[in-house]
Tab-separated table of C-alpha atoms in Angstrom:
chain	number	residue	atom	x	y	z
A	1	MET	CA	0.439	0.546	0.336
A	2	SER	CA	2.860	2.216	0.332
A	3	THR	CA	4.599	1.328	-2.184
A	4	SER	CA	1.674	2.548	-4.702
A	5	SER	CA	0.933	5.243	-2.310
A	6	ASP	CA	4.486	6.971	-3.455
A	7	ALA	CA	3.559	6.114	-7.207
A	8	ALA	CA	1.207	8.247	-7.031
A	9	LYS	CA	2.950	11.250	-4.710
A	10	GLN	CA	5.758	10.775	-7.463
A	11	LEU	CA	3.284	11.019	-10.329
A	12	GLN	CA	1.344	14.276	-8.691
A	13	ASP	CA	5.525	15.643	-8.397
A	14	ARG	CA	5.991	15.075	-12.366
A	15	LEU	CA	2.949	15.602	-13.475
A	16	GLU	CA	3.355	19.654	-11.407
A	17	ASN	CA	6.122	20.056	-12.387
A	18	ALA	CA	5.296	19.357	-16.447
A	19	LYS	CA	3.831	22.227	-15.958
A	20	LEU	CA	0.433	21.338	-18.245
A	21	HIS	CA	-2.070	23.129	-15.559
A	22	ILE	CA	-4.469	24.898	-17.230
A	23	LEU	CA	-4.006	27.694	-14.708
A	24	ASP	CA	-0.708	28.311	-15.973
A	25	ALA	CA	-1.366	28.199	-19.555
A	26	ARG	CA	-4.407	30.996	-18.737
A	27	ALA	CA	-1.496	33.232	-16.413
A	28	GLU	CA	0.813	32.856	-19.281
A	29	LEU	CA	-2.318	34.068	-22.070
A	30	LYS	CA	-2.976	36.848	-19.901
A	31	SER	CA	1.050	37.804	-19.014
A	32	TYR	CA	1.473	37.776	-23.488
A	33	HIS	CA	1.987	40.513	-25.142
A	34	PHE	CA	0.552	41.000	-28.810
A	35	ASP	CA	1.697	43.908	-29.701
A	36	SER	CA	4.540	42.307	-31.571
A	37	LEU	CA	1.678	40.406	-34.067
A	38	ASP	CA	1.481	41.873	-37.383
A	39	ASP	CA	-1.396	44.360	-37.958
A	40	SER	CA	-2.535	42.486	-41.545
A	41	THR	CA	-3.770	39.731	-40.175
A	42	SER	CA	-5.695	41.572	-36.995
A	43	GLY	CA	-8.332	44.421	-36.603
A	44	GLU	CA	-11.777	44.723	-38.222
A	45	GLY	CA	-10.062	44.867	-41.896
A	46	ALA	CA	-8.202	41.345	-41.686
A	47	LEU	CA	-11.853	40.147	-41.242
A	48	SER	CA	-14.030	41.691	-43.643
A	49	ASP	CA	-13.316	39.089	-45.943
A	50	PRO	CA	-15.546	36.484	-45.759
A	51	ALA	CA	-12.580	33.685	-46.540
A	52	ILE	CA	-10.320	35.203	-44.643
A	53	VAL	CA	-13.375	35.109	-41.610
A	54	ALA	CA	-13.517	31.134	-42.807
A	55	SER	CA	-10.300	30.472	-42.178
A	56	ASP	CA	-9.712	32.098	-39.297
A	57	VAL	CA	-12.463	30.111	-37.442
A	58	VAL	CA	-11.144	26.490	-38.777
A	59	ALA	CA	-7.405	27.588	-36.757
A	60	GLN	CA	-9.126	29.202	-33.746
A	61	THR	CA	-11.464	25.401	-33.710
A	62	LEU	CA	-8.247	23.179	-34.202
A	63	PHE	CA	-6.702	25.502	-31.402
A	64	LEU	CA	-9.629	25.008	-29.382
A	65	ARG	CA	-9.722	21.254	-29.887
A	66	LYS	CA	-6.220	20.820	-29.020
A	67	LEU	CA	-7.042	22.735	-25.425
A	68	LYS	CA	-9.738	20.943	-24.914
A	69	PHE	CA	-8.269	17.772	-25.290
A	70	GLN	CA	-5.171	19.114	-22.779
A	71	TYR	CA	-8.135	20.152	-20.142
A	72	LEU	CA	-10.002	16.952	-20.311
A	73	GLU	CA	-6.517	15.259	-20.054
A	74	GLN	CA	-5.021	16.926	-17.027
A	75	ASN	CA	-8.682	17.423	-15.631
A	76	ALA	CA	-8.778	13.399	-15.854
A	77	LYS	CA	-4.817	13.200	-14.206
A	78	ASP	CA	-6.093	15.757	-11.441
A	79	LYS	CA	-8.829	13.811	-10.734
A	80	TYR	CA	-7.235	10.127	-10.890
A	81	VAL	CA	-4.363	11.276	-8.432
A	82	LYS	CA	-7.038	13.415	-5.680
A	83	THR	CA	-8.917	9.797	-5.930
A	84	ILE	CA	-5.792	7.456	-5.374
A	85	VAL	CA	-3.890	10.101	-2.750
A	86	SER	CA	-7.265	10.897	-1.392
A	87	ASP	CA	-8.434	8.339	1.973
A	88	ASP	CA	-12.211	8.915	1.186
A	89	ALA	CA	-12.903	8.108	-2.384
A	90	PRO	CA	-15.856	8.952	-3.410
A	91	LEU	CA	-17.630	5.728	-4.636
A	92	ILE	CA	-18.644	5.327	-8.541
A	93	THR	CA	-21.114	2.604	-9.384
A	94	ALA	CA	-22.931	1.432	-12.867
A	95	ALA	CA	-25.813	4.125	-12.057
A	96	SER	CA	-23.395	7.100	-11.769
A	97	ASN	CA	-21.514	6.066	-15.070
A	98	GLU	CA	-25.455	5.440	-16.258
A	99	GLN	CA	-26.603	9.359	-15.481
A	100	ILE	CA	-22.558	10.665	-17.032
A	101	ARG	CA	-23.028	8.640	-20.289
A	102	LEU	CA	-26.875	10.167	-20.914
A	103	ARG	CA	-25.975	13.656	-19.667
A	104	ASN	CA	-22.618	13.498	-22.218
A	105	GLU	CA	-25.413	11.980	-24.794
A	106	GLU	CA	-27.959	14.438	-24.481
A	107	LYS	CA	-24.880	17.627	-24.408
A	108	LYS	CA	-23.969	15.714	-27.361
A	109	ARG	CA	-27.072	15.920	-29.514
A	110	ASN	CA	-26.984	19.697	-28.590
A	111	LEU	CA	-23.658	20.262	-29.819
A	112	LYS	CA	-24.379	18.363	-33.090
A	113	GLU	CA	-27.594	20.405	-33.357
A	114	ALA	CA	-25.593	23.611	-32.582
A	115	LYS	CA	-23.213	22.609	-35.285
A	116	MET	CA	-25.803	21.927	-37.971
A	117	LYS	CA	-27.224	25.350	-37.629
A	118	LEU	CA	-23.748	26.941	-37.530
A	119	LEU	CA	-22.880	25.263	-40.763
A	120	GLU	CA	-25.955	26.506	-42.405
A	121	LYS	CA	-25.192	29.350	-40.963
A	122	GLN	CA	-21.687	29.557	-42.174
A	123	GLN	CA	-23.049	27.967	-45.519
A	124	ASP	CA	-25.064	30.848	-46.038
A	125	VAL	CA	-22.737	33.395	-45.470
A	126	ARG	CA	-20.872	31.623	-48.247
A	127	THR	CA	-23.639	31.917	-50.214
A	128	LEU	CA	-24.321	35.146	-49.890
A	129	ALA	CA	-20.962	36.484	-49.088
A	130	PRO	CA	-19.905	36.352	-52.900
A	131	LEU	CA	-23.496	39.064	-53.686
A	132	VAL	CA	-22.533	41.431	-51.622
A	133	GLU	CA	-20.823	44.440	-53.032
A	134	GLU	CA	-18.887	47.245	-51.485
A	135	GLU	CA	-21.344	49.687	-52.196
A	136	ASP	CA	-24.047	47.739	-50.307
A	137	TYR	CA	-21.477	46.977	-47.474
A	138	GLN	CA	-20.129	50.747	-47.316
A	139	LYS	CA	-23.920	51.906	-46.702
A	140	ALA	CA	-24.684	49.090	-44.350
A	141	SER	CA	-21.957	50.648	-42.300
A	142	SER	CA	-23.541	53.731	-42.290
A	143	LEU	CA	-26.794	52.489	-41.676
A	144	ALA	CA	-25.173	50.940	-38.778
A	145	SER	CA	-23.431	54.125	-37.479
A	146	LEU	CA	-26.462	56.045	-38.274
A	147	GLY	CA	-28.764	53.899	-36.131
A	148	THR	CA	-25.982	54.566	-33.568
A	149	SER	CA	-26.156	57.749	-33.549
A	150	LEU	CA	-29.708	57.956	-33.669
A	151	SER	CA	-30.436	55.890	-30.841
A	152	ALA	CA	-27.611	57.953	-28.590
A	153	LYS	CA	-29.419	60.978	-29.525
A	154	ILE	CA	-32.685	59.082	-28.374
A	155	LEU	CA	-31.265	58.443	-25.526
A	156	ASP	CA	-30.161	62.198	-25.069
A	157	ALA	CA	-33.916	63.649	-25.804
A	158	LYS	CA	-35.512	61.204	-23.785
A	159	LEU	CA	-32.916	62.693	-20.596
A	160	ALA	CA	-33.590	66.190	-21.478
A	161	LEU	CA	-37.704	65.235	-21.172
A	162	THR	CA	-36.960	63.713	-17.653
A	163	ARG	CA	-34.998	67.047	-16.867
A	164	LEU	CA	-37.993	69.554	-18.825
A	165	ARG	CA	-40.796	67.355	-16.632
A	166	GLN	CA	-38.945	67.762	-13.729
A	167	ALA	CA	-38.242	71.744	-13.905
A	168	HIS	CA	-41.707	72.439	-14.812
A	169	PRO	CA	-44.294	70.212	-13.091
A	170	GLN	CA	-48.279	69.962	-13.653
A	171	PRO	CA	-50.038	71.412	-15.093
A	172	ARG	CA	-48.246	72.333	-18.093
A	173	LEU	CA	-49.161	74.807	-21.175
A	174	THR	CA	-50.008	72.486	-23.465
A	175	ILE	CA	-50.161	73.529	-27.636
A	176	ALA	CA	-54.016	74.109	-27.639
A	177	THR	CA	-54.071	76.045	-24.733
A	178	ALA	CA	-50.979	77.709	-25.826
A	179	THR	CA	-52.159	78.542	-29.745
A	180	ALA	CA	-55.925	79.988	-28.159
A	181	THR	CA	-53.755	82.543	-26.037
A	182	LEU	CA	-51.981	83.335	-28.397
A	183	ASP	CA	-55.193	84.586	-30.793
A	184	GLU	CA	-56.476	85.719	-27.927
A	185	GLN	CA	-53.241	88.454	-27.945
A	186	VAL	CA	-53.552	88.330	-31.477
A	187	THR	CA	-57.389	90.025	-31.394
A	188	GLN	CA	-56.019	92.334	-28.551
A	189	MET	CA	-53.155	93.709	-30.434
A	190	GLN	CA	-55.311	94.174	-33.557
A	191	ALA	CA	-57.953	96.302	-31.065
A	192	LEU	CA	-54.814	98.090	-29.521
A	193	ASP	CA	-53.627	99.138	-32.831
A	194	ASP	CA	-57.556	100.129	-34.223
A	195	GLU	CA	-57.820	102.098	-31.112
A	196	LEU	CA	-53.663	103.813	-31.741
A	197	GLN	CA	-54.618	104.904	-35.081
A	198	SER	CA	-58.262	106.400	-34.435
A	199	SER	CA	-56.299	108.511	-31.660
A	200	GLU	CA	-53.702	109.438	-33.736
A	201	LYS	CA	-56.432	110.601	-35.669
A	202	ARG	CA	-58.062	112.087	-33.388
A	203	MET	CA	-54.503	113.581	-31.697
A	204	GLU	CA	-54.203	115.192	-35.390
A	205	GLU	CA	-57.340	116.447	-35.523
A	206	LEU	CA	-57.268	118.060	-32.481
A	207	LYS	CA	-53.975	120.024	-32.929
A	208	GLN	CA	-55.478	121.075	-36.139
A	209	GLN	CA	-58.116	122.583	-34.344
A	210	VAL	CA	-56.015	124.007	-32.027
A	211	LYS	CA	-53.706	126.091	-34.497
A	212	ALA	CA	-56.697	127.486	-36.129
A	213	GLU	CA	-58.038	128.717	-32.159
A	214	MET	CA	-53.982	130.110	-31.815
A	215	ARG	CA	-54.696	131.893	-35.186
A	216	GLU	CA	-57.876	133.334	-34.379
A	217	VAL	CA	-56.325	134.483	-30.903
A	218	GLU	CA	-53.997	136.099	-32.216
A	219	ARG	CA	-56.232	137.953	-34.780
A	220	LEU	CA	-58.027	138.844	-31.743
A	221	ARG	CA	-54.734	140.088	-30.123
A	222	GLY	CA	-54.122	142.319	-33.174
A	223	VAL	CA	-57.778	144.237	-33.269
A	224	GLU	CA	-57.640	144.082	-29.302
A	225	LYS	CA	-54.380	146.226	-29.887
A	226	GLU	CA	-55.423	148.634	-32.490
A	227	GLY	CA	-58.816	148.850	-29.851
A	228	ILE	CA	-57.352	149.534	-27.048
A	229	ALA	CA	-54.665	152.094	-29.314
A	230	GLU	CA	-57.936	154.271	-31.147
A	231	LEU	CA	-59.320	154.307	-27.516
A	232	GLU	CA	-56.520	156.057	-25.892
A	233	HIS	CA	-55.693	158.485	-29.178
A	234	VAL	CA	-59.872	159.091	-28.872
A	235	GLY	CA	-59.692	160.082	-24.996
A	236	LYS	CA	-56.170	162.565	-25.547
A	237	GLU	CA	-58.045	164.406	-28.582
A	238	GLY	CA	-62.062	163.848	-27.688
A	239	SER	CA	-64.723	165.054	-24.597
A	240	ASP	CA	-66.031	162.993	-22.397
A	241	GLU	CA	-69.356	163.193	-23.973
A	242	ASP	CA	-67.539	161.466	-27.153
A	243	PRO	CA	-70.120	158.857	-29.293
A	244	ARG	CA	-67.445	156.964	-30.274
A	245	LEU	CA	-66.478	155.754	-26.510
A	246	GLY	CA	-70.039	153.987	-26.566
A	247	LYS	CA	-69.028	151.994	-29.760
A	248	LEU	CA	-65.831	151.161	-28.511
A	249	TYR	CA	-67.329	150.006	-24.941
A	250	ASP	CA	-69.080	147.497	-27.104
A	251	TRP	CA	-66.217	146.496	-29.042
A	252	LEU	CA	-64.041	145.810	-26.344
A	253	GLN	CA	-66.703	143.653	-24.145
A	254	VAL	CA	-67.323	141.786	-27.778
A	255	ALA	CA	-63.741	140.618	-27.671
A	256	LEU	CA	-63.320	140.346	-24.518
A	257	THR	CA	-66.190	137.904	-24.618
A	258	ALA	CA	-64.635	135.697	-27.632
A	259	GLN	CA	-61.284	135.584	-25.919
A	260	ARG	CA	-62.867	134.230	-22.688
A	261	SER	CA	-64.746	131.920	-25.071
A	262	LEU	CA	-62.591	130.939	-26.841
A	263	LEU	CA	-59.679	130.130	-23.685
A	264	SER	CA	-62.581	128.780	-21.371
A	265	LEU	CA	-62.155	132.046	-19.224
A	266	GLN	CA	-64.532	131.219	-16.191
A	267	SER	CA	-63.443	133.770	-14.114
A	268	SER	CA	-60.891	135.904	-12.746
A	269	ARG	CA	-60.158	137.874	-9.638
A	270	ALA	CA	-57.688	139.692	-8.011
A	271	VAL	CA	-56.749	138.027	-4.720
A	272	SER	CA	-54.464	140.910	-3.596
A	273	GLU	CA	-52.702	144.186	-5.524
A	274	ASN	CA	-49.858	142.007	-6.745
A	275	GLU	CA	-51.514	138.962	-7.482
A	276	LEU	CA	-54.251	137.962	-10.027
A	277	ARG	CA	-56.370	134.731	-9.981
A	278	LEU	CA	-57.150	133.203	-13.326
A	279	THR	CA	-60.044	130.109	-14.052
A	280	TYR	CA	-60.366	128.169	-17.097
A	281	HIS	CA	-62.135	124.768	-17.938
A	282	ILE	CA	-60.048	121.712	-19.882
A	283	THR	CA	-62.281	119.736	-22.502
A	284	SER	CA	-61.221	117.506	-23.756
A	285	PRO	CA	-63.834	115.425	-26.630
A	286	PHE	CA	-62.467	112.163	-24.497
A	287	SER	CA	-64.248	113.116	-21.277
A	288	LYS	CA	-67.751	114.989	-20.617
A	289	VAL	CA	-66.264	116.103	-17.481
A	290	PRO	CA	-63.895	119.687	-18.044
A	291	LYS	CA	-61.008	120.020	-15.282
A	292	GLU	CA	-60.367	123.533	-13.622
A	293	LEU	CA	-57.482	125.266	-14.289
A	294	VAL	CA	-56.200	127.953	-12.204
A	295	LEU	CA	-53.986	130.471	-13.105
A	296	THR	CA	-51.905	132.509	-10.555
A	297	LEU	CA	-50.227	135.615	-11.893
A	298	LEU	CA	-47.686	137.280	-9.091
A	299	SER	CA	-45.986	140.328	-9.864
A	300	VAL	CA	-43.258	142.762	-8.202
A	301	PRO	CA	-45.669	145.377	-5.876
A	302	ASN	CA	-46.235	149.191	-7.159
A	303	THR	CA	-45.660	147.472	-10.519
A	304	ARG	CA	-45.718	145.485	-14.044
A	305	GLN	CA	-43.324	143.206	-14.046
A	306	LEU	CA	-44.423	139.570	-13.963
A	307	ALA	CA	-42.170	137.761	-10.455
A	308	SER	CA	-43.859	134.497	-10.588
A	309	ALA	CA	-46.824	132.269	-11.372
A	310	SER	CA	-47.727	129.156	-10.631
A	311	ALA	CA	-50.639	126.645	-12.832
A	312	ARG	CA	-52.731	123.725	-10.732
A	313	LEU	CA	-54.713	121.248	-12.254
A	314	ASP	CA	-57.942	120.280	-10.341
A	315	GLY	CA	-56.179	121.355	-7.146
A	316	GLU	CA	-52.944	119.678	-8.481
A	317	GLU	CA	-49.875	121.561	-9.186
A	318	LEU	CA	-48.333	121.800	-12.190
A	319	ASP	CA	-44.799	121.693	-13.260
A	320	LEU	CA	-44.456	123.257	-16.468
A	321	GLY	CA	-40.580	124.248	-16.766
A	322	ASP	CA	-39.992	126.511	-19.203
A	323	VAL	CA	-43.334	126.942	-20.569
A	324	ILE	CA	-44.054	129.500	-17.321
A	325	ASP	CA	-40.409	130.490	-16.847
A	326	ALA	CA	-39.455	132.298	-20.151
A	327	PRO	CA	-42.397	134.291	-20.765
A	328	VAL	CA	-42.134	135.556	-16.771
A	329	GLN	CA	-38.979	136.020	-17.671
A	330	ALA	CA	-40.044	138.724	-20.569
A	331	ASN	CA	-42.280	139.613	-18.698
A	332	ASP	CA	-45.048	138.940	-21.694
A	333	THR	CA	-48.131	138.138	-19.539
A	334	PRO	CA	-50.243	136.599	-23.131
A	335	THR	CA	-47.740	134.589	-24.080
A	336	LEU	CA	-47.178	133.020	-20.268
A	337	VAL	CA	-51.671	132.537	-20.155
A	338	TRP	CA	-52.046	131.051	-23.871
A	339	SER	CA	-48.570	129.310	-23.776
A	340	VAL	CA	-50.082	127.235	-20.132
A	341	TYR	CA	-53.385	126.892	-21.674
A	342	ALA	CA	-52.275	125.313	-24.818
A	343	CYS	CA	-49.597	123.223	-23.372
A	344	VAL	CA	-52.356	121.673	-20.775
A	345	LYS	CA	-54.626	121.214	-22.807
A	346	GLU	CA	-52.510	119.293	-25.157
A	347	ARG	CA	-51.048	117.553	-22.478
A	348	GLU	CA	-54.364	116.384	-21.081
A	349	SER	CA	-56.163	115.331	-24.839
A	350	ARG	CA	-52.596	113.134	-24.819
A	351	SER	CA	-52.607	111.362	-21.741
A	352	VAL	CA	-56.579	110.948	-22.117
A	353	GLY	CA	-56.090	109.793	-25.415
A	354	LEU	CA	-53.335	106.624	-24.673
A	355	SER	CA	-55.212	105.448	-21.905
C-alpha cells in the first residue's frame, strides 16, 4: 500500500513539474504581449473578407480542440491522483456512470444541433458573401453608424425631456391652450392697433383745431391792440361825451367775451394788489367732465413786472418748466397765459387718448 502511495505522490510531483495545468496556461495567456503581432492579420480590416473569416474560424476551432483535449486529459489525471491520494474516495457505481453517460449524450446531441445550425449559417454566409458588393457593405456600415448615432440622440432627448418634466411640473401649458392664448393676444393687439390709429387721427384733428384757435387768438390780439390804441387816441383828443366811446366800449366787451369763450376763461379774481387768479375749464372730446385750471400770476408790488406764476389742474400743482419761466422772464403775460393753456390742454388730450 505504501508503494502505491509513493508512486501516486511521485506521479503528482511529475505532473506539477510538467507545467501542463490550465491555470498556468491562463496566466501565460494574460501575461502574453500581442504588440509583436502583424497588423495585417488583426483588426476589422483583416476580417472583412468572408474567406479570411472562415479560415480564421477553422484555425481557432483546431486550437480549441487541442486545448479542450489537453484540459480533459489534465482534469482526468488530476481527479485520478486526488482519488488515489484521498482517504475517502468517492463511490463510483454503474448507476452514476449511466447518469454521466446520459448527460454526455444529451450534451453531444445539443452540440451536434448547434454545429448543424452553425454549418447552415456558414453555408449561407459563403453563398451570400459573393453577392454583397462593396457599395452595399459601405451602405450597411453607414446605416449601422446612423442607427447608433440616432439611438444616442434618442437617449439624449429622453434625458432632456425628463429634466424638463422635473423642472416644469403639472399643470403644463399644452399646445391647444398656447394656441388659444396666442389667438386671443393677436385679437387684442389688433384692437389696440385700431385704437391707436383712431387716437392718432383724433390727435391730428385736435392739433389742427388748436392751430386754428391760435390763429384766431392772434387775430383778436391785433384787433384788441388797435382798439386800445384808438381808445387812447380818443381819450386824449375827444371829450367825455364823444359818441365813439360807446361803440368802442361795446366792441371791447364783445372782444373780451370772445376771448374768454375761446380760452374757456370762467373767472378772473384779484386776490391782492399784486396777485391775479385766472380760472379756466379744460374740455376734452374723450371726457364729458371739464377740468379746472387755475393760473396764479404774481407781480412786483406797485409795478407791472411779473415776479412768478403757477398753475394747478384740479388742485394738483403742475410743473411746466420753461413754459412758465420764459414768459415770466420776458414779462409777457399774454404769451404766458396762452402757452400754459395750450400746454395743459395738449397734455390732457394726449394722456386721455393713450389711456
